[in-house]
XYZ file of C-alpha atoms in Angstrom:
334
model
C 39.715 1.164 5.214
C 40.688 1.976 8.785
C 41.870 -0.914 10.919
C 39.095 -2.402 13.027
C 39.222 -2.394 16.808
C 39.092 -5.902 18.247
C 37.993 -7.320 21.559
C 36.482 -10.401 23.172
C 33.107 -10.388 24.922
C 30.690 -12.780 26.506
C 27.870 -11.302 24.442
C 27.485 -8.934 21.513
C 24.041 -7.329 21.295
C 23.030 -5.888 17.924
C 20.636 -2.936 18.052
C 19.946 -0.296 20.725
C 16.175 -0.248 20.573
C 14.157 -1.313 23.623
C 14.864 -5.021 23.043
C 18.615 -4.594 22.597
C 19.019 -2.100 25.434
C 17.018 -4.292 27.791
C 19.061 -7.358 26.852
C 22.345 -5.490 27.309
C 21.277 -4.036 30.663
C 20.227 -7.384 32.088
C 23.327 -9.142 30.778
C 25.565 -6.487 32.337
C 23.742 -7.022 35.614
C 24.498 -10.736 35.254
C 28.171 -9.714 35.168
C 28.575 -10.550 31.506
C 30.928 -8.511 29.360
C 28.662 -6.941 26.752
C 29.255 -4.964 23.572
C 26.147 -3.237 22.240
C 26.491 -2.274 18.571
C 24.020 0.199 17.092
C 23.809 1.902 13.689
C 22.075 4.952 15.215
C 19.239 4.774 12.671
C 16.134 4.013 14.757
C 13.097 3.016 12.712
C 10.749 5.103 14.885
C 12.821 8.304 14.855
C 9.925 10.289 13.345
C 7.623 9.485 16.260
C 7.373 12.370 18.719
C 5.801 10.473 21.614
C 5.661 6.820 22.587
C 2.919 5.501 24.831
C 2.128 2.547 27.036
C 5.650 2.256 28.475
C 5.189 2.121 32.248
C 6.742 5.195 33.988
C 7.657 6.639 30.567
C 4.240 7.228 28.968
C 4.556 10.052 26.441
C 8.342 10.115 26.229
C 9.846 10.280 22.738
C 11.435 7.066 21.436
C 14.715 8.945 21.000
C 14.657 10.036 24.643
C 13.869 6.481 25.684
C 16.920 5.310 23.731
C 19.072 7.973 25.362
C 17.956 7.011 28.851
C 18.420 3.321 28.122
C 21.886 3.810 26.723
C 22.833 5.898 29.749
C 21.719 3.108 32.067
C 23.586 0.421 30.106
C 26.793 2.460 30.020
C 26.673 2.941 33.793
C 27.808 -0.686 34.141
C 31.513 -1.346 33.883
C 30.948 -4.605 32.008
C 28.960 -2.919 29.232
C 30.177 -0.969 26.217
C 28.035 0.798 23.611
C 29.501 1.525 20.185
C 28.000 3.239 17.130
C 28.539 0.807 14.284
C 26.534 -0.987 11.602
C 27.015 -4.745 11.822
C 28.058 -6.149 8.452
C 28.595 -9.825 9.265
C 28.221 -12.436 11.977
C 30.134 -15.682 11.466
C 30.306 -18.744 13.679
C 33.751 -20.234 14.098
C 34.884 -22.864 16.575
C 31.995 -22.336 18.957
C 32.395 -18.545 18.972
C 31.188 -15.701 16.797
C 33.193 -13.238 14.741
C 31.241 -9.985 14.522
C 32.293 -7.268 12.085
C 30.834 -3.766 12.091
C 31.418 -0.512 10.215
C 31.693 2.529 12.451
C 29.176 5.350 12.021
C 29.307 9.007 13.060
C 33.089 8.888 13.241
C 33.271 5.767 15.394
C 35.854 3.079 14.705
C 35.192 -0.134 12.819
C 34.928 -3.206 15.016
C 35.928 -6.853 14.554
C 35.262 -8.723 17.773
C 34.792 -12.223 19.134
C 31.803 -13.208 21.266
C 30.568 -16.358 22.926
C 26.958 -15.405 22.209
C 25.155 -12.889 20.006
C 21.728 -11.319 20.531
C 20.106 -9.943 17.361
C 17.728 -7.068 18.082
C 17.940 -5.052 14.848
C 17.306 -5.626 11.175
C 13.830 -4.596 10.069
C 12.638 -2.128 7.456
C 9.083 -0.963 6.888
C 7.475 -0.387 3.522
C 4.777 2.292 3.674
C 2.205 3.226 1.015
C 3.939 5.380 -1.607
C 2.333 8.746 -0.953
C 4.460 11.866 -1.606
C 3.456 13.717 1.575
C 3.330 10.748 3.938
C 6.632 11.486 5.652
C 5.572 15.085 6.302
C 2.755 13.861 8.550
C 4.243 10.598 9.824
C 4.620 10.671 13.586
C 2.182 13.578 14.040
C -1.081 13.144 12.110
C -0.201 9.730 10.690
C 0.852 6.664 12.679
C 1.197 2.928 12.212
C 0.673 1.542 15.738
C -2.906 1.761 16.984
C -2.104 0.563 20.491
C 0.641 3.187 20.705
C -1.186 6.209 19.282
C -4.892 5.403 19.018
C -5.791 7.144 22.276
C -4.559 10.517 21.011
C -6.721 10.153 17.875
C -9.892 9.064 19.674
C -13.081 10.357 18.062
C -11.320 12.008 15.110
C -12.271 11.413 11.473
C -9.583 8.910 10.533
C -8.286 7.062 7.499
C -6.841 3.570 7.505
C -4.584 3.242 4.469
C -3.017 -0.024 3.409
C -2.409 -2.518 0.649
C -2.656 -5.796 2.583
C -5.333 -8.434 3.152
C -5.895 -7.702 6.855
C -7.387 -4.213 6.556
C -10.829 -5.272 7.794
C -9.360 -6.778 10.950
C -7.323 -3.640 11.561
C -10.317 -1.398 10.939
C -12.326 -3.301 13.538
C -9.520 -2.797 16.036
C -9.209 0.896 15.191
C -12.953 1.350 15.721
C -12.274 1.082 19.461
C -10.796 4.592 19.214
C -12.922 6.070 16.424
C -15.863 4.859 14.361
C -15.558 7.896 12.081
C -13.321 5.780 9.914
C -12.778 5.147 6.211
C -10.641 2.277 4.943
C -8.574 3.161 1.854
C -7.337 0.112 -0.057
C -5.444 2.214 -2.636
C -6.893 -0.108 -5.258
C -4.675 -2.916 -3.945
C -5.673 -3.963 -0.433
C -8.235 -6.726 -0.105
C -11.509 -6.335 1.808
C -14.093 -9.052 1.148
C -17.752 -8.235 0.535
C -18.640 -9.914 3.827
C -16.075 -7.858 5.735
C -17.198 -4.672 4.006
C -20.767 -5.411 5.065
C -19.664 -6.030 8.651
C -17.677 -2.790 8.714
C -20.626 -0.935 7.239
C -22.827 -2.157 10.073
C -20.729 -0.089 12.494
C -20.455 2.914 10.189
C -17.066 2.226 8.598
C -16.825 2.797 4.849
C -14.403 1.147 2.408
C -12.914 3.357 -0.334
C -11.341 1.316 -3.137
C -10.221 4.115 -5.461
C -6.439 4.666 -5.715
C -4.932 7.242 -3.365
C -2.717 9.984 -4.824
C -1.531 11.705 -1.636
C -2.462 13.180 1.710
C -3.888 16.701 1.735
C -3.086 19.320 4.329
C -1.836 22.730 5.289
C 1.651 22.800 6.759
C 1.660 20.319 9.646
C -2.121 19.801 9.671
C -3.567 16.943 7.677
C -6.977 17.796 6.216
C -7.837 14.883 3.976
C -6.963 12.064 1.608
C -6.483 13.026 -2.047
C -7.643 10.390 -4.518
C -6.207 9.966 -8.003
C -9.453 11.180 -9.573
C -9.087 14.496 -7.740
C -11.590 13.937 -4.948
C -10.457 14.943 -1.461
C -12.071 13.075 1.413
C -11.785 15.084 4.650
C -9.774 13.314 7.378
C -7.697 14.820 10.189
C -5.534 11.791 10.875
C -4.583 8.395 9.546
C -3.114 5.044 10.385
C -1.116 3.243 7.737
C -0.517 -0.478 7.455
C 3.204 -1.003 6.877
C 4.681 -4.098 5.305
C 7.623 -5.137 7.476
C 10.621 -6.666 5.783
C 13.424 -8.294 7.797
C 16.835 -7.148 6.560
C 19.191 -9.742 7.984
C 21.786 -10.304 5.283
C 24.496 -9.714 7.863
C 23.518 -13.102 9.343
C 23.916 -15.032 6.080
C 27.225 -16.595 7.118
C 25.739 -17.807 10.405
C 22.704 -19.224 8.614
C 19.849 -19.090 11.157
C 16.465 -20.403 10.084
C 13.719 -17.912 9.228
C 9.994 -18.280 8.702
C 8.195 -17.721 5.399
C 8.151 -13.959 6.014
C 11.859 -13.747 6.810
C 11.564 -13.376 10.595
C 14.002 -15.358 12.717
C 12.647 -18.605 14.123
C 13.169 -18.664 17.883
C 12.000 -20.616 20.908
C 10.619 -19.108 24.108
C 14.131 -18.110 25.196
C 14.978 -16.389 21.912
C 17.283 -19.201 20.784
C 17.629 -19.453 17.016
C 18.557 -22.608 15.129
C 22.245 -21.648 15.533
C 23.648 -22.459 18.996
C 24.728 -19.269 20.753
C 22.747 -16.990 18.434
C 19.640 -15.402 19.950
C 17.056 -12.883 18.787
C 14.744 -10.453 20.578
C 12.087 -7.953 19.593
C 10.881 -7.098 16.124
C 13.191 -9.406 14.131
C 11.151 -12.330 15.475
C 7.523 -13.163 14.712
C 5.077 -11.487 14.817
C 7.263 -8.433 14.088
C 6.962 -4.947 15.622
C 4.904 -4.568 18.771
C 4.748 -1.950 21.515
C 8.071 -0.747 22.891
C 7.392 -2.216 26.314
C 6.797 -5.634 24.729
C 10.137 -5.370 22.922
C 11.874 -4.433 26.178
C 10.325 -7.446 27.891
C 11.530 -9.662 25.063
C 15.073 -8.378 25.536
C 15.003 -9.122 29.265
C 13.653 -12.615 28.664
C 16.326 -13.404 26.082
C 19.069 -12.038 28.356
C 17.986 -14.489 31.040
C 18.170 -17.389 28.575
C 21.621 -16.303 27.364
C 22.991 -16.085 30.893
C 21.561 -19.477 31.863
C 22.995 -21.106 28.743
C 26.426 -19.599 29.402
C 26.333 -20.925 32.965
C 25.452 -24.381 31.635
C 28.308 -24.178 29.141
C 30.755 -23.238 31.906
C 29.627 -26.288 33.875
C 29.964 -28.513 30.837
C 26.247 -28.917 30.172
C 24.715 -28.495 26.736
C 22.323 -25.612 26.204
C 18.743 -26.609 25.311
C 18.118 -27.284 21.642
C 16.213 -24.440 20.058
C 12.525 -25.248 20.179
C 12.154 -23.362 16.907
C 14.722 -25.601 15.224
C 13.157 -28.777 16.608
C 9.665 -27.814 15.447
C 10.980 -26.794 12.034
C 12.706 -30.174 11.680
C 9.345 -31.779 12.432
C 7.806 -29.842 9.548
C 5.568 -27.497 11.523
C 5.173 -23.914 10.254
C 5.620 -21.309 13.016
C 4.901 -18.265 10.876
C 1.538 -17.384 12.358
C -0.455 -14.275 11.561
C 1.232 -10.876 11.456
C -0.279 -8.137 13.615
């Protein structure tokens, strides 16, 4: 294995999505030395257009990442490096961060006073053979992000969770020509089915085999019994799974769903370790919300580092204190 490149930084930020880029940008502007590590595998790479991001409505997520990285790198105190973080360890009040270089970049083994976690989530989608062919064009997962473009279309809501009725009611704001597909797994109570029916939304409980379509155009939902129900678009309900094994040595507390427990400033149960964006409850939200989270956490990090320089203790993580009191912070996933 190639020798890792070292270095010492005020803050290492993990992940160059909106949360990580925003945190890195604001920390650089606070005159903090920042290393932003990113595996270059964005979860939303298939999405062609993102929406609801002020001044950037309609831009692709990849273009948003490019612009954000360009802005971060314009600051002398900031460095962006393509590498997959493999471990974060706390030692003597500092953090040892190891990362494996990607796309020809060098491995890194650096020391940081603080670490901001803004990456480490995978999404499990319904197992339909053609789903990826339509994902990001005819099929989406975020209603607030993409519902406007599907307004009035005959839509499918496909999922295997217990919150499908709630999601269908939300989706009805954009289209009431809607059928909920449980794939034989998702749970919709009789009462909820009756309520949905009162606004013209049908529940289909038969198992789904695949999506039907011609080239890039989705035309329907293919059921296992051979029936095809015409639909021109769909929203799927992902199951989000935090993938944070690289933090095992640091040992931050997580909620029952695996998301990092944090307080209002993004402080985890480990002093000096912070989290922003989708690795915290309630999970993925709009890109602009993630960016705001990154800015908020950056402010907390900078304030805590100032306190440390002046010999004052940083505030105890609210999340840790509440957990010690036996209160569950998990909440309801969106």
